[in-house]
Amino acid sequence: MIRARVLAAAPLALVTLALSGCSSWGCTDTTAERGTPGARVRVVDTDGRPLGVTAVVVDWRLEPHPQVPSEGDQVHFRFRFDGADENSGPAVDVCAVDKKRVALGCQMVESSQAFGPAADSRPGDDWLAVEHPERVAGVLFIPNDQSYDRRTCAVDVKDGGGMHPPERPSVGDQL
């Protein structure tokens, strides 16, 4: 009789645990593939769907940063995000690359760093410090939106998991 009660209650206990978030059986983390970098890219979400925003490198040049001129030349680049929402736009990685598209320095830029409303054509600007500025042949955006990275299963089994942006590029990565 007791064995029958235990067997009857077991499925109910499992359902209760799963609904309460105490079960880690369904938590999985997946990393999106890195999109093809370019000077003009359509920004995509973690599933590869376009967000309706285009990130554009307007121009770039090598020059000393005005606040630290003693450090020598850095990459000064101007950019814009066409179609971005003023309040909650995307963020993408930007890299200075050599002739073979090997990353010499990378960082993330947010669409909110571009000046003015979306209809304003004035670009934002930023700086990339690289060890060998003389090797810089271009500046490229990577199209993957980095503005939202959900919690991982390791950090939050109940609410974590799902698709995450690709790994950030670093010096030496082939783009």
C-alpha positions in Angstrom: 0.0 0.0 0.0 2.8 2.4 0.9 4.7 1.5 -2.2 1.7 2.3 -4.4 1.3 5.8 -2.7 5.0 6.5 -3.3 4.7 5.5 -7.0 1.6 7.6 -7.4 3.1 10.7 -5.8 6.4 10.5 -7.7 5.2 12.0 -11.0 3.5 14.9 -9.1 6.7 15.6 -7.2 8.7 15.8 -10.5 6.2 18.1 -12.1 6.2 20.4 -9.0 10.0 20.5 -9.1 10.1 21.3 -12.8 7.5 24.0 -12.6 9.2 25.6 -9.6 12.5 25.8 -11.5 14.3 23.4 -9.2 15.2 21.1 -12.0 18.3 21.8 -14.2 17.4 19.1 -16.7 16.1 21.6 -19.3 18.8 24.3 -18.9 21.2 24.5 -21.8 23.5 27.2 -23.1 24.2 27.7 -26.7 26.6 30.2 -28.3 25.8 31.9 -31.6 28.2 31.8 -34.5 30.1 34.9 -35.2 28.8 36.8 -38.3 30.9 38.1 -41.1 32.7 41.3 -40.2 32.6 44.3 -42.5 32.8 48.1 -42.6 29.0 48.1 -43.1 27.0 45.3 -41.5 23.4 44.5 -40.8 23.2 43.9 -37.0 21.7 40.5 -36.1 20.3 39.0 -32.9 21.6 35.7 -31.4 19.4 33.7 -33.8 20.9 35.5 -36.8 17.8 37.5 -37.6 18.4 41.1 -38.8 17.4 43.8 -36.2 16.7 46.5 -38.8 19.9 48.3 -37.8 23.0 48.8 -39.9 26.4 49.6 -38.3 28.7 51.6 -40.5 32.3 52.6 -40.1 32.3 56.1 -41.6 36.1 56.6 -41.6 39.2 56.0 -39.5 42.7 57.3 -39.2 45.8 56.9 -37.1 46.6 59.7 -34.7 47.7 60.3 -31.1 44.8 60.4 -28.7 44.5 64.0 -27.4 44.4 62.9 -23.7 47.4 60.6 -24.0 49.5 61.8 -26.9 52.7 60.3 -25.4 51.3 56.8 -26.2 51.7 57.4 -29.9 49.2 56.7 -32.6 45.9 55.0 -31.9 43.0 54.2 -34.3 40.4 57.0 -34.2 37.3 55.9 -36.0 33.9 57.4 -36.7 30.7 55.3 -36.9 26.9 55.4 -37.1 24.0 53.0 -36.5 21.3 53.5 -39.2 17.9 52.5 -37.9 18.8 52.2 -34.2 16.3 53.1 -31.5 17.6 56.1 -29.5 16.8 54.4 -26.2 17.6 50.8 -26.5 19.7 50.1 -29.6 22.2 47.3 -30.2 25.9 47.1 -29.4 28.5 45.4 -31.6 32.2 44.6 -31.5 34.5 46.7 -33.6 38.1 45.6 -34.4 41.1 47.2 -36.1 42.6 44.6 -38.5 45.6 44.1 -40.6 45.7 43.2 -44.3 44.9 39.6 -43.6 41.9 40.6 -41.3 43.7 39.5 -38.2 42.4 41.5 -35.2 44.9 44.0 -33.7 42.6 45.4 -31.1 38.8 45.1 -30.4 36.1 46.6 -28.2 32.4 47.0 -28.0 30.5 50.1 -29.2 26.9 50.8 -28.5 24.5 52.6 -30.8 23.8 55.2 -28.1 27.4 56.3 -28.5 26.6 57.8 -31.9 25.4 61.4 -31.5 21.9 62.7 -32.0 18.7 60.9 -32.9 18.5 58.1 -35.5 17.6 60.6 -38.2 20.7 62.6 -37.5 23.6 61.8 -39.8 26.3 62.9 -37.4 28.4 59.9 -36.4 29.9 59.0 -33.1 33.6 58.4 -32.6 35.9 56.3 -30.5 39.4 55.1 -30.2 41.1 51.7 -30.4 44.5 51.3 -28.8 46.6 48.7 -30.7 50.2 47.6 -30.2 51.2 48.0 -33.8 49.2 50.8 -35.3 51.4 50.8 -38.5 49.9 47.4 -39.3 46.2 48.6 -39.3 44.6 48.2 -42.7 41.0 48.7 -41.7 38.3 48.9 -39.0 35.5 46.3 -39.1 32.2 45.8 -37.2 31.1 42.3 -36.3 27.3 42.1 -36.9 26.3 40.1 -33.8 24.3 42.2 -31.2 26.2 42.2 -27.9 23.7 44.4 -26.0 21.9 41.5 -24.2 23.6 38.4 -22.9 21.2 36.3 -20.9 22.3 34.5 -17.7 24.1 31.1 -18.1 22.9 27.8 -16.6 26.0 27.9 -14.4 25.0 31.3 -13.0 21.2 30.8 -12.8 19.8 27.3 -13.4 16.2 28.5 -13.1 16.3 31.5 -15.5 19.6 30.9 -17.4 20.3 29.1 -20.6 19.4 29.7 -24.2 21.3 31.4 -27.0 24.2 33.7 -26.2 26.1 36.1 -28.4 29.4 34.7 -29.8 32.6 35.0 -28.0 34.2 38.4 -28.1 37.0 38.8 -30.6 40.5 39.3 -29.3 43.9 40.2 -30.6 45.1 37.6 -33.1 41.6 36.3 -34.1 41.2 35.8 -37.8 38.1 37.8 -38.9 
